[in-house]
Coordinates of N, CA and C and ligand atoms in Angstrom, one line a residue:
M1477 N -37.4 -98.1 25.4 CA -38.6 -97.3 25.0 C -39.7 -98.2 24.5
S1478 N -40.8 -98.1 25.1 CA -41.9 -99.0 24.8 C -42.9 -98.4 23.9
L1479 N -42.9 -97.1 23.8 CA -43.9 -96.4 22.9 C -43.4 -96.3 21.5
P1480 N -44.3 -96.3 20.5 CA -43.8 -96.2 19.1 C -43.2 -94.8 18.9
P1481 N -42.4 -94.6 17.9 CA -41.8 -93.3 17.7 C -42.9 -92.3 17.4
L1482 N -42.6 -91.1 17.9 CA -43.6 -90.0 17.8 C -43.3 -89.2 16.5
E1483 N -44.3 -88.8 15.8 CA -44.1 -88.0 14.6 C -44.0 -86.5 15.0
L1484 N -42.8 -86.0 15.3 CA -42.7 -84.6 15.6 C -42.5 -83.8 14.4
P1485 N -43.1 -82.6 14.4 CA -42.8 -81.7 13.2 C -41.3 -81.2 13.3
R1486 N -40.9 -80.5 12.3 CA -39.5 -80.0 12.4 C -39.4 -78.7 13.1
V1487 N -40.6 -78.0 13.3 CA -40.6 -76.7 14.0 C -41.8 -76.7 14.9
I1488 N -41.5 -76.2 16.2 CA -42.6 -76.1 17.2 C -42.5 -74.6 17.7
G1489 N -43.6 -74.0 17.8 CA -43.7 -72.6 18.3 C -43.5 -72.6 19.8
H1490 N -42.6 -71.7 20.3 CA -42.2 -71.7 21.7 C -43.1 -70.8 22.5
R1491 N -43.7 -71.3 23.5 CA -44.7 -70.6 24.3 C -45.8 -70.0 23.4
G1492 N -46.1 -70.7 22.3 CA -46.9 -70.2 21.2 C -46.0 -69.6 20.2
A1493 N -46.0 -68.3 20.0 CA -45.0 -67.6 19.1 C -44.6 -66.4 19.9
A1494 N -43.7 -66.7 20.9 CA -43.4 -65.7 21.9 C -42.8 -64.4 21.4
T1495 N -42.2 -64.4 20.3 CA -41.7 -63.1 19.8 C -42.8 -62.1 19.4
Y1496 N -43.9 -62.7 19.0 CA -45.0 -61.9 18.3 C -46.2 -61.6 19.2
A1497 N -46.3 -62.4 20.3 CA -47.5 -62.3 21.1 C -47.1 -62.7 22.5
P1498 N -47.9 -62.2 23.5 CA -47.5 -62.6 24.9 C -47.5 -64.1 25.1
E1499 N -46.3 -64.5 25.6 CA -46.1 -66.0 25.8 C -47.2 -66.7 26.6
N1500 N -47.4 -67.9 26.2 CA -48.4 -68.7 27.0 C -49.8 -68.2 27.1
T1501 N -50.2 -67.4 26.1 CA -51.6 -67.0 26.0 C -52.2 -67.7 24.8
L1502 N -53.6 -67.7 24.8 CA -54.3 -68.2 23.6 C -53.9 -67.5 22.4
A1503 N -53.7 -66.2 22.5 CA -53.3 -65.4 21.3 C -52.0 -65.8 20.8
S1504 N -51.1 -66.2 21.6 CA -49.8 -66.7 21.2 C -49.9 -68.0 20.5
L1505 N -50.7 -68.9 21.0 CA -50.9 -70.2 20.3 C -51.5 -69.9 18.9
R1506 N -52.5 -69.1 18.8 CA -53.1 -68.8 17.5 C -52.1 -68.1 16.6
E1507 N -51.3 -67.2 17.2 CA -50.2 -66.6 16.3 C -49.3 -67.6 15.7
A1508 N -48.9 -68.6 16.5 CA -48.0 -69.6 16.0 C -48.7 -70.3 14.8
R1509 N -49.9 -70.6 14.9 CA -50.6 -71.3 13.8 C -50.7 -70.4 12.6
A1510 N -51.0 -69.1 12.8 CA -51.1 -68.2 11.7 C -49.7 -68.0 11.0
R1511 N -48.7 -68.3 11.7 CA -47.3 -68.1 11.1 C -46.8 -69.5 10.6
G1512 N -47.7 -70.5 10.6 CA -47.3 -71.7 9.9 C -46.9 -72.9 10.8
A1513 N -46.9 -72.7 12.1 CA -46.5 -73.8 13.0 C -47.7 -74.8 13.0
T1514 N -47.3 -76.1 13.1 CA -48.4 -77.1 13.3 C -48.4 -77.6 14.7
W1515 N -47.4 -77.3 15.5 CA -47.3 -77.6 16.9 C -46.8 -76.4 17.7
V1516 N -47.2 -76.4 19.0 CA -46.7 -75.4 19.9 C -46.2 -76.1 21.2
E1517 N -45.3 -75.4 21.8 CA -44.8 -75.7 23.2 C -45.4 -74.7 24.1
F1518 N -45.7 -75.1 25.3 CA -46.1 -74.2 26.4 C -45.9 -74.8 27.7
D1519 N -46.0 -74.0 28.8 CA -45.6 -74.4 30.1 C -46.8 -74.5 31.0
V1520 N -46.9 -75.7 31.7 CA -48.1 -75.9 32.6 C -47.7 -76.0 34.0
K1521 N -48.3 -75.1 34.9 CA -48.1 -75.2 36.3 C -49.5 -75.1 37.0
L1522 N -49.5 -75.2 38.3 CA -50.7 -75.2 39.1 C -51.0 -74.0 39.8
S1523 N -52.2 -73.6 39.9 CA -52.6 -72.5 40.8 C -52.6 -73.0 42.2
G1524 N -52.8 -72.1 43.1 CA -52.8 -72.5 44.5 C -53.9 -73.6 44.8
D1525 N -55.0 -73.5 44.1 CA -56.0 -74.5 44.3 C -56.0 -75.7 43.3
G1526 N -54.9 -75.8 42.7 CA -54.6 -77.0 41.9 C -55.2 -77.0 40.4
V1527 N -55.5 -75.9 39.9 CA -55.9 -75.8 38.5 C -54.7 -75.6 37.6
P1528 N -54.5 -76.5 36.6 CA -53.4 -76.4 35.7 C -53.6 -75.2 34.7
L1529 N -52.6 -74.4 34.5 CA -52.7 -73.2 33.7 C -51.4 -73.0 33.0
L1530 N -51.4 -72.0 32.1 CA -50.2 -71.8 31.3 C -49.4 -70.6 31.9
M1531 N -48.2 -70.9 32.3 CA -47.4 -69.9 32.9 C -45.9 -70.4 33.0
H1532 N -45.0 -69.6 32.6 CA -43.6 -70.0 32.7 C -43.0 -69.8 34.1
D1533 N -43.1 -68.6 34.6 CA -42.4 -68.3 35.9 C -43.2 -68.8 37.1
D1534 N -42.5 -69.0 38.2 CA -43.2 -69.3 39.4 C -44.0 -68.1 39.9
S1535 N -43.5 -67.0 39.7 CA -44.2 -65.7 40.1 C -45.1 -65.2 38.9
L1536 N -46.1 -64.6 39.3 CA -47.1 -64.0 38.4 C -46.6 -62.6 37.9
K1537 N -45.5 -62.1 38.5 CA -45.2 -60.7 38.3 C -44.9 -60.3 36.9
R1538 N -43.9 -61.0 36.3 CA -43.4 -60.6 35.0 C -44.5 -60.6 33.9
T1539 N -45.3 -61.6 33.8 CA -46.3 -61.7 32.7 C -47.7 -61.4 33.1
A1540 N -48.0 -61.3 34.4 CA -49.4 -61.0 34.7 C -49.5 -59.9 35.8
G1541 N -48.3 -59.3 36.1 CA -48.4 -58.1 36.9 C -48.7 -58.2 38.4
L1542 N -48.8 -59.4 38.9 CA -49.1 -59.5 40.3 C -47.9 -60.1 41.0
D1543 N -47.4 -59.5 42.1 CA -46.2 -59.9 42.8 C -46.6 -61.0 43.8
R1544 N -47.0 -62.2 43.2 CA -47.3 -63.3 44.0 C -46.9 -64.6 43.3
L1545 N -46.8 -65.7 44.0 CA -46.5 -66.9 43.4 C -47.8 -67.5 42.8
A1546 N -47.7 -68.1 41.7 CA -48.8 -68.8 41.1 C -49.3 -69.9 42.1
S1547 N -48.4 -70.6 42.8 CA -48.8 -71.7 43.6 C -49.4 -71.2 44.9
D1548 N -49.4 -69.9 45.2 CA -50.1 -69.3 46.4 C -51.4 -68.6 46.0
T1549 N -51.7 -68.6 44.7 CA -52.9 -67.8 44.3 C -53.9 -68.7 43.7
P1550 N -55.2 -68.5 44.1 CA -56.2 -69.4 43.5 C -56.5 -69.0 42.0
W1551 N -57.0 -70.0 41.3 CA -57.3 -69.8 39.9 C -58.3 -68.7 39.7
G1552 N -59.2 -68.5 40.6 CA -60.2 -67.4 40.5 C -59.5 -66.1 40.3
E1553 N -58.4 -65.9 41.0 CA -57.6 -64.6 40.8 C -56.7 -64.6 39.6
I1554 N -56.0 -65.7 39.4 CA -55.1 -65.8 38.3 C -55.8 -65.6 36.9
G1555 N -56.9 -66.2 36.8 CA -57.7 -66.2 35.5 C -58.2 -64.8 35.2
G1556 N -58.2 -63.9 36.2 CA -58.7 -62.6 35.9 C -57.5 -61.6 35.6
L1557 N -56.3 -62.1 35.7 CA -55.2 -61.1 35.5 C -54.9 -60.8 34.0
D1558 N -54.4 -59.7 33.8 CA -54.0 -59.3 32.4 C -52.7 -59.9 32.1
A1559 N -52.6 -60.8 31.1 CA -51.4 -61.5 30.7 C -50.8 -60.9 29.4
G1560 N -51.3 -59.7 28.9 CA -50.8 -59.2 27.7 C -50.2 -57.8 27.8
A1561 N -50.6 -57.0 28.7 CA -50.2 -55.6 28.8 C -48.6 -55.5 28.9
W1562 N -48.0 -56.4 29.6 CA -46.5 -56.3 29.8 C -45.8 -56.4 28.4
K1563 N -46.4 -57.0 27.4 CA -45.7 -57.2 26.2 C -45.8 -55.9 25.3
A1564 N -47.0 -55.4 25.2 CA -47.3 -54.2 24.4 C -48.7 -53.8 24.7
P1565 N -49.0 -52.5 24.7 CA -50.4 -52.0 25.0 C -51.5 -52.7 24.2
R1566 N -51.1 -53.0 23.0 CA -52.2 -53.6 22.1 C -52.6 -55.0 22.6
F1567 N -51.9 -55.6 23.5 CA -52.2 -56.9 24.0 C -53.0 -56.8 25.3
A1568 N -53.2 -55.7 25.8 CA -53.9 -55.5 27.1 C -55.2 -56.2 27.0
G1569 N -55.5 -56.9 28.1 CA -56.8 -57.6 28.2 C -56.8 -59.1 27.9
L1570 N -55.6 -59.6 27.4 CA -55.5 -61.0 27.3 C -55.4 -61.6 28.7
R1571 N -55.9 -62.9 28.8 CA -55.9 -63.5 30.1 C -54.9 -64.7 30.2
V1572 N -54.6 -65.0 31.4 CA -53.8 -66.3 31.7 C -54.8 -67.4 31.4
P1573 N -54.4 -68.3 30.4 CA -55.4 -69.4 30.1 C -55.2 -70.6 31.1
S1574 N -56.3 -71.2 31.4 CA -56.2 -72.5 32.0 C -55.7 -73.5 31.0
F1575 N -55.2 -74.6 31.4 CA -54.8 -75.7 30.5 C -56.0 -76.2 29.7
A1576 N -57.1 -76.3 30.4 CA -58.3 -76.7 29.7 C -58.7 -75.8 28.5
E1577 N -58.6 -74.5 28.8 CA -58.8 -73.5 27.7 C -57.8 -73.6 26.6
A1578 N -56.6 -73.8 26.9 CA -55.6 -74.0 25.9 C -55.8 -75.2 25.1
I1579 N -56.2 -76.3 25.7 CA -56.5 -77.5 24.9 C -57.7 -77.3 23.9
A1580 N -58.7 -76.6 24.4 CA -59.8 -76.3 23.5 C -59.3 -75.4 22.3
C1581 N -58.4 -74.5 22.6 CA -57.9 -73.6 21.5 C -57.1 -74.5 20.5
L1582 N -56.3 -75.4 21.0 CA -55.5 -76.3 20.1 C -56.4 -77.1 19.2
G1583 N -57.5 -77.5 19.8 CA -58.5 -78.3 19.0 C -59.1 -77.4 17.9
E1584 N -59.4 -76.2 18.2 CA -59.9 -75.3 17.2 C -58.9 -75.0 16.1
E1585 N -57.7 -74.8 16.5 CA -56.6 -74.4 15.6 C -56.0 -75.6 14.9
G1586 N -56.2 -76.8 15.4 CA -55.6 -78.0 14.8 C -54.1 -78.0 15.1
L1587 N -53.7 -77.6 16.3 CA -52.3 -77.6 16.7 C -52.0 -78.8 17.6
G1588 N -50.9 -79.4 17.3 CA -50.3 -80.4 18.2 C -49.5 -79.7 19.3
A1589 N -49.1 -80.4 20.3 CA -48.4 -79.7 21.4 C -47.3 -80.5 22.1
N1590 N -46.2 -79.8 22.4 CA -45.3 -80.3 23.4 C -45.7 -79.6 24.7
V1591 N -46.2 -80.4 25.6 CA -46.7 -79.8 26.9 C -45.5 -79.9 27.9
E1592 N -45.0 -78.8 28.3 CA -43.9 -78.8 29.3 C -44.5 -78.7 30.6
I1593 N -44.3 -79.7 31.4 CA -44.7 -79.7 32.8 C -43.7 -78.9 33.6
K1594 N -44.2 -77.7 34.1 CA -43.3 -76.7 34.8 C -43.7 -76.5 36.2
P1595 N -43.5 -77.5 37.1 CA -44.1 -77.4 38.4 C -43.4 -76.3 39.3
S1596 N -44.2 -75.7 40.1 CA -43.7 -74.9 41.2 C -42.9 -75.9 42.1
P1597 N -41.9 -75.4 42.8 CA -41.1 -76.3 43.7 C -42.0 -77.0 44.7
G1598 N -41.8 -78.3 44.8 CA -42.5 -79.2 45.7 C -43.8 -79.8 45.1
R1599 N -44.1 -79.3 43.9 CA -45.4 -79.8 43.3 C -45.1 -80.6 42.0
E1600 N -44.0 -81.3 42.0 CA -43.6 -81.9 40.8 C -44.5 -83.1 40.4
A1601 N -44.9 -83.9 41.3 CA -45.7 -85.1 40.9 C -47.2 -84.6 40.8
E1602 N -47.6 -83.7 41.6 CA -49.0 -83.2 41.6 C -49.3 -82.5 40.2
T1603 N -48.3 -81.7 39.8 CA -48.5 -81.0 38.5 C -48.5 -82.0 37.3
A1604 N -47.7 -83.0 37.4 CA -47.7 -84.0 36.3 C -49.1 -84.8 36.3
R1605 N -49.5 -85.1 37.5 CA -50.8 -85.9 37.5 C -52.0 -85.0 37.0
A1606 N -52.0 -83.7 37.4 CA -53.1 -82.8 36.9 C -53.0 -82.7 35.4
T1607 N -51.8 -82.6 34.9 CA -51.6 -82.4 33.5 C -52.1 -83.6 32.7
V1608 N -51.7 -84.8 33.1 CA -52.2 -86.0 32.3 C -53.7 -86.3 32.6
D1609 N -54.2 -85.9 33.8 CA -55.6 -86.1 34.0 C -56.4 -85.2 33.0
M1610 N -55.9 -84.0 32.8 CA -56.6 -83.1 31.9 C -56.5 -83.5 30.4
L1611 N -55.3 -84.1 30.1 CA -55.2 -84.6 28.8 C -56.1 -85.8 28.5
R1612 N -56.3 -86.6 29.5 CA -57.2 -87.8 29.3 C -58.6 -87.3 29.2
A1613 N -58.9 -86.2 29.9 CA -60.3 -85.7 29.9 C -60.6 -84.9 28.7
R1614 N -59.7 -84.2 28.2 CA -60.0 -83.1 27.2 C -59.2 -83.2 25.9
W1615 N -58.2 -84.0 25.7 CA -57.4 -83.9 24.5 C -58.2 -84.3 23.3
P1616 N -58.3 -83.5 22.3 CA -59.2 -83.8 21.1 C -58.6 -85.0 20.3
A1617 N -59.5 -85.8 20.0 CA -59.1 -87.1 19.3 C -58.5 -86.8 17.9
H1618 N -58.9 -85.6 17.3 CA -58.3 -85.3 16.0 C -56.9 -84.8 16.0
L1619 N -56.4 -84.5 17.2 CA -55.0 -84.0 17.2 C -54.0 -85.1 17.5
P1620 N -52.7 -84.9 17.0 CA -51.7 -85.9 17.3 C -51.5 -86.0 18.8
T1621 N -51.0 -87.2 19.3 CA -50.7 -87.4 20.7 C -49.7 -86.3 21.1
P1622 N -49.9 -85.7 22.2 CA -48.9 -84.6 22.7 C -47.7 -85.3 23.2
L1623 N -46.6 -84.5 23.2 CA -45.4 -84.9 23.8 C -45.2 -84.2 25.2
L1624 N -45.0 -84.9 26.2 CA -44.8 -84.3 27.6 C -43.3 -84.1 27.7
S1625 N -42.9 -83.0 28.3 CA -41.5 -82.8 28.7 C -41.4 -82.1 30.0
S1626 N -40.3 -82.2 30.7 CA -40.1 -81.5 31.9 C -38.6 -81.5 32.3
F1627 N -38.1 -80.3 32.9 CA -36.8 -80.3 33.5 C -36.8 -81.2 34.8
Q1628 N -37.9 -81.5 35.3 CA -38.0 -82.2 36.6 C -38.3 -83.7 36.3
D1629 N -37.3 -84.5 36.6 CA -37.4 -85.9 36.3 C -38.5 -86.5 37.2
A1630 N -38.8 -85.9 38.4 CA -39.8 -86.4 39.2 C -41.2 -86.2 38.6
S1631 N -41.3 -85.1 37.8 CA -42.6 -84.9 37.1 C -42.8 -86.0 36.0
L1632 N -41.7 -86.2 35.3 CA -41.8 -87.2 34.2 C -42.1 -88.6 34.8
A1633 N -41.5 -88.9 35.9 CA -41.7 -90.2 36.6 C -43.2 -90.3 37.0
A1634 N -43.7 -89.2 37.5 CA -45.1 -89.3 37.9 C -46.0 -89.4 36.7
A1635 N -45.7 -88.7 35.6 CA -46.5 -88.9 34.4 C -46.4 -90.3 33.9
L1636 N -45.3 -90.9 33.9 CA -45.1 -92.3 33.5 C -46.0 -93.2 34.3
A1637 N -46.0 -93.0 35.6 CA -46.8 -93.8 36.5 C -48.3 -93.7 36.3
A1638 N -48.7 -92.4 36.1 CA -50.1 -92.1 36.0 C -50.7 -92.4 34.6
A1639 N -49.9 -92.1 33.6 CA -50.4 -92.1 32.2 C -49.3 -92.5 31.3
P1640 N -48.9 -93.7 31.2 CA -47.8 -94.1 30.4 C -48.0 -93.9 28.9
E1641 N -49.3 -93.7 28.5 CA -49.6 -93.6 27.1 C -49.1 -92.3 26.5
Y1642 N -48.8 -91.3 27.3 CA -48.3 -90.1 26.7 C -46.8 -90.1 26.7
P1643 N -46.2 -90.0 25.5 CA -44.8 -90.0 25.3 C -44.1 -88.9 26.1
R1644 N -42.9 -89.2 26.5 CA -42.1 -88.2 27.3 C -40.8 -87.9 26.7
A1645 N -40.3 -86.7 27.0 CA -39.0 -86.3 26.6 C -38.3 -85.7 27.9
I1646 N -37.1 -86.1 28.1 CA -36.3 -85.4 29.2 C -36.0 -84.0 28.7
L1647 N -35.9 -83.1 29.6 CA -35.6 -81.7 29.2 C -34.4 -81.3 30.1
I1648 N -33.3 -81.0 29.4 CA -32.1 -80.8 30.1 C -31.4 -79.6 29.4
E1649 N -31.0 -78.6 30.2 CA -30.4 -77.4 29.6 C -29.0 -77.7 29.0
E1650 N -28.2 -78.5 29.7 CA -26.9 -78.8 29.1 C -26.7 -80.3 29.4
L1651 N -26.6 -81.1 28.4 CA -26.6 -82.5 28.5 C -25.2 -83.0 29.1
K1652 N -25.3 -83.9 30.1 CA -24.1 -84.5 30.6 C -24.2 -86.0 30.3
D1653 N -23.1 -86.8 30.7 CA -23.1 -88.2 30.4 C -24.2 -89.0 31.0
D1654 N -24.9 -88.5 31.9 CA -26.0 -89.2 32.5 C -27.3 -89.1 31.8
W1655 N -27.3 -88.4 30.6 CA -28.6 -88.2 29.9 C -29.3 -89.5 29.6
R1656 N -28.6 -90.5 29.2 CA -29.3 -91.7 28.8 C -29.9 -92.4 30.0
A1657 N -29.2 -92.4 31.1 CA -29.8 -93.1 32.4 C -31.1 -92.3 32.8
R1658 N -31.0 -91.0 32.6 CA -32.2 -90.2 33.0 C -33.3 -90.5 32.0
A1659 N -33.0 -90.6 30.7 CA -34.1 -90.9 29.8 C -34.7 -92.3 30.0
E1660 N -33.8 -93.2 30.3 CA -34.3 -94.6 30.5 C -35.2 -94.7 31.8
A1661 N -34.8 -93.9 32.8 CA -35.5 -94.0 34.1 C -37.0 -93.5 33.9
V1662 N -37.3 -92.7 32.9 CA -38.7 -92.2 32.7 C -39.2 -92.8 31.4
D1663 N -38.5 -93.7 30.9 CA -39.0 -94.4 29.6 C -39.3 -93.3 28.5
A1664 N -38.4 -92.4 28.4 CA -38.5 -91.3 27.4 C -38.3 -91.7 26.0
V1665 N -39.0 -91.0 25.1 CA -38.7 -91.3 23.6 C -37.9 -90.1 23.1
G1666 N -37.8 -89.1 23.8 CA -37.1 -87.9 23.3 C -36.2 -87.2 24.3
V1667 N -35.3 -86.4 23.7 CA -34.4 -85.5 24.5 C -34.6 -84.1 24.0
N1668 N -35.0 -83.2 24.9 CA -35.1 -81.8 24.5 C -34.0 -81.0 25.2
T1669 N -33.3 -80.2 24.5 CA -32.1 -79.5 25.1 C -31.9 -78.2 24.5
N1670 N -31.0 -77.4 25.1 CA -30.7 -76.1 24.6 C -29.8 -76.3 23.4
G1671 N -30.3 -75.8 22.2 CA -29.5 -76.1 21.0 C -28.2 -75.3 20.9
K1672 N -28.1 -74.3 21.7 CA -26.8 -73.5 21.7 C -25.7 -74.2 22.5
K1673 N -26.1 -75.2 23.3 CA -25.1 -76.0 24.1 C -25.0 -77.4 23.6
L1674 N -25.5 -77.7 22.5 CA -25.5 -79.1 22.0 C -24.3 -79.3 21.1
S1675 N -23.5 -80.3 21.4 CA -22.3 -80.6 20.5 C -22.8 -81.6 19.4
R1676 N -22.0 -81.6 18.3 CA -22.3 -82.6 17.3 C -22.1 -84.0 17.8
A1677 N -21.1 -84.2 18.7 CA -20.9 -85.6 19.2 C -22.1 -86.1 20.0
R1678 N -22.6 -85.1 20.9 CA -23.7 -85.5 21.7 C -25.0 -85.8 20.9
A1679 N -25.2 -84.9 19.9 CA -26.4 -85.1 19.0 C -26.3 -86.5 18.4
G1680 N -25.1 -86.9 17.9 CA -24.9 -88.1 17.3 C -25.2 -89.3 18.2
E1681 N -24.7 -89.2 19.4 CA -25.0 -90.2 20.4 C -26.5 -90.4 20.7
I1682 N -27.2 -89.3 20.8 CA -28.6 -89.4 21.1 C -29.4 -90.0 19.9
K1683 N -29.0 -89.6 18.7 CA -29.7 -90.2 17.5 C -29.3 -91.6 17.4
A1684 N -28.0 -92.0 17.6 CA -27.6 -93.4 17.5 C -28.4 -94.3 18.5
A1685 N -28.8 -93.7 19.6 CA -29.5 -94.4 20.6 C -31.0 -94.5 20.3
G1686 N -31.5 -93.8 19.2 CA -32.8 -93.9 18.8 C -33.8 -92.9 19.4
Y1687 N -33.3 -91.9 20.0 CA -34.2 -90.9 20.6 C -34.5 -89.7 19.6
L1688 N -35.7 -89.2 19.8 CA -36.0 -87.9 19.1 C -35.3 -86.8 19.8
L1689 N -34.7 -85.9 19.0 CA -33.9 -84.8 19.5 C -34.5 -83.5 19.1
S1690 N -34.9 -82.7 20.2 CA -35.5 -81.4 19.9 C -34.6 -80.4 20.7
V1691 N -34.5 -79.2 20.1 CA -33.7 -78.1 20.7 C -34.5 -76.8 20.8
Y1692 N -34.2 -76.1 21.9 CA -34.8 -74.8 22.2 C -33.7 -73.8 22.4
T1693 N -33.9 -72.5 22.5 CA -35.0 -71.8 21.8 C -34.3 -71.1 20.7
I1694 N -34.4 -71.6 19.5 CA -33.6 -71.3 18.3 C -34.4 -70.3 17.4
N1695 N -34.0 -69.1 17.4 CA -34.7 -68.1 16.5 C -33.8 -67.6 15.4
D1696 N -32.7 -68.2 15.3 CA -31.7 -67.8 14.2 C -31.7 -68.8 13.1
A1697 N -32.0 -68.3 11.9 CA -32.2 -69.2 10.7 C -31.0 -70.1 10.5
S1698 N -29.8 -69.5 10.5 CA -28.6 -70.3 10.1 C -28.3 -71.3 11.2
L1699 N -28.5 -70.9 12.4 CA -28.2 -71.9 13.5 C -29.2 -73.1 13.4
A1700 N -30.5 -72.8 13.1 CA -31.5 -73.9 12.9 C -31.0 -74.8 11.8
R1701 N -30.5 -74.3 10.7 CA -30.1 -75.1 9.6 C -28.9 -76.0 10.1
D1702 N -27.9 -75.4 10.8 CA -26.8 -76.1 11.3 C -27.2 -77.3 12.2
L1703 N -28.1 -77.0 13.1 CA -28.6 -78.0 14.0 C -29.2 -79.2 13.3
M1704 N -29.9 -78.9 12.2 CA -30.5 -80.0 11.5 C -29.4 -80.9 10.9
T1705 N -28.3 -80.3 10.5 CA -27.2 -81.1 9.8 C -26.6 -82.0 10.9
I1706 N -26.7 -81.7 12.1 CA -26.0 -82.7 13.1 C -27.0 -83.6 13.7
G1707 N -28.3 -83.7 13.1 CA -29.2 -84.7 13.5 C -30.4 -84.3 14.3
V1708 N -30.5 -83.0 14.6 CA -31.7 -82.5 15.3 C -33.0 -82.8 14.5
D1709 N -34.0 -83.2 15.2 CA -35.3 -83.5 14.6 C -36.2 -82.3 14.6
C1710 N -36.1 -81.5 15.6 CA -37.2 -80.5 15.8 C -36.6 -79.3 16.5
V1711 N -37.0 -78.1 16.0 CA -36.5 -76.8 16.5 C -37.7 -76.1 17.2
I1712 N -37.5 -75.8 18.5 CA -38.5 -75.1 19.2 C -38.1 -73.6 19.2
T1713 N -39.0 -72.7 18.7 CA -38.6 -71.4 18.3 C -39.7 -70.4 18.7
D1714 N -39.3 -69.2 19.0 CA -40.2 -68.0 19.2 C -40.7 -67.5 17.9
T1715 N -40.0 -67.8 16.8 CA -40.3 -67.2 15.5 C -40.5 -68.4 14.5
P1716 N -41.6 -69.1 14.6 CA -41.8 -70.2 13.8 C -41.8 -69.9 12.3
D1717 N -42.3 -68.7 11.9 CA -42.3 -68.4 10.5 C -40.9 -68.3 9.9
V1718 N -40.0 -67.7 10.7 CA -38.6 -67.5 10.3 C -37.9 -68.9 10.2
I1719 N -38.1 -69.8 11.1 CA -37.4 -71.1 11.1 C -38.1 -72.0 10.0
L1720 N -39.4 -71.9 9.9 CA -40.0 -72.7 8.8 C -39.4 -72.3 7.5
A1721 N -39.3 -71.0 7.2 CA -38.7 -70.5 6.0 C -37.3 -71.0 5.8
A1722 N -36.5 -70.9 6.9 CA -35.1 -71.3 6.8 C -34.9 -72.8 6.5
L1723 N -35.8 -73.6 7.0 CA -35.7 -75.0 6.8 C -36.4 -75.5 5.5
G1724 N -37.1 -74.6 4.9 CA -37.8 -74.9 3.6 C -39.0 -75.8 3.9
T1725 N -39.6 -75.7 5.0 CA -40.8 -76.5 5.3 C -42.1 -75.8 5.0
Ligands
G3P2968 O1 -39.5 -76.7 26.4 C1 -38.5 -76.0 25.8 C2 -38.3 -74.7 26.6 O2 -39.5 -74.0 26.8 C3 -37.6 -74.9 27.9 O3 -37.3 -73.8 28.6 O4 -37.5 -72.0 30.2 O5 -38.4 -71.7 27.9 O6 -39.5 -73.3 29.5 P1 -38.2 -72.6 29.1
MG2969 MG1 -41.1 -74.2 28.2

C-alpha cells in the first residue's frame, strides 16, 4: 500500500439513505446528511453515450421505470426519467442524477463519499476512467478524498492506472483466501465486504494486514455493534441514523 491511511467515518449512508429516500438520488444523499451521516456510498455506471450517473442496476426498470439497459440509453433520456415514484408517490419527480450533479450536491452538503464503480458488463475500464476523470475535474477541495470501490477488479486496476491518487477498496461479497492477492493487485487500502458473511477470523486477518475494513449493508443496531468488536472500521447502512445511535457516534 503506497497511499497513506484514509480517515473513514464509522458510518456511511448506503446509496444515500436508501431506507428513507429513493436510492442513488440527490434526495437520498441529502437525507443521509440530515440523519447525521458524514459520508455516503453510491453506485456509478455509464449511460450509452458515456456519461457517468448514479444507478445500481444494469437495467433502468426497477428504479426509473424504463425497461432498458442504462448502457443502451443516452444520458439525454436517462436524465429525464423519474427516479422516485417507485419508492413512494411523494418522491415522484426526482431524477436520476449524473455523477457531476452528485458531486456538486456532496460539495453543498459537506459529504464525503465511497464511490462504487458499478460498470455495466464489458465497460469495466471505461467506467473507472470516466469516474476518476470526473473526480479530477469536479471533486471539491474542501471534501475528504473519496474512496473508490468495485466488485470488478478490472475497474479498480483501471482506476489505479489512470488516477493512483484515489484510494481503492476491493469489494467482495464473501471473502476467500485470495482476498489479499486481489487487494495487492490493485494496491488497495481497504476491503469492503458483506458484514453478514464476515467471520471474526477473517476480520482479524484483514486488520492485522493493515487494511481498512468496511461492511455492507448493515441496518441492525446490534449487528453493527458486534461487527465493531471484531475490528470493522466502517459500517455502510441504509439507516445511518440508527447505526450512528447504536455506535454512540
Ligand atoms: O458498496 C457497498 C454496497 O453498495 C455493495 O453492494 O449491490 O449495494 O452496490 P450493492
Ligand atoms: Mg453499492
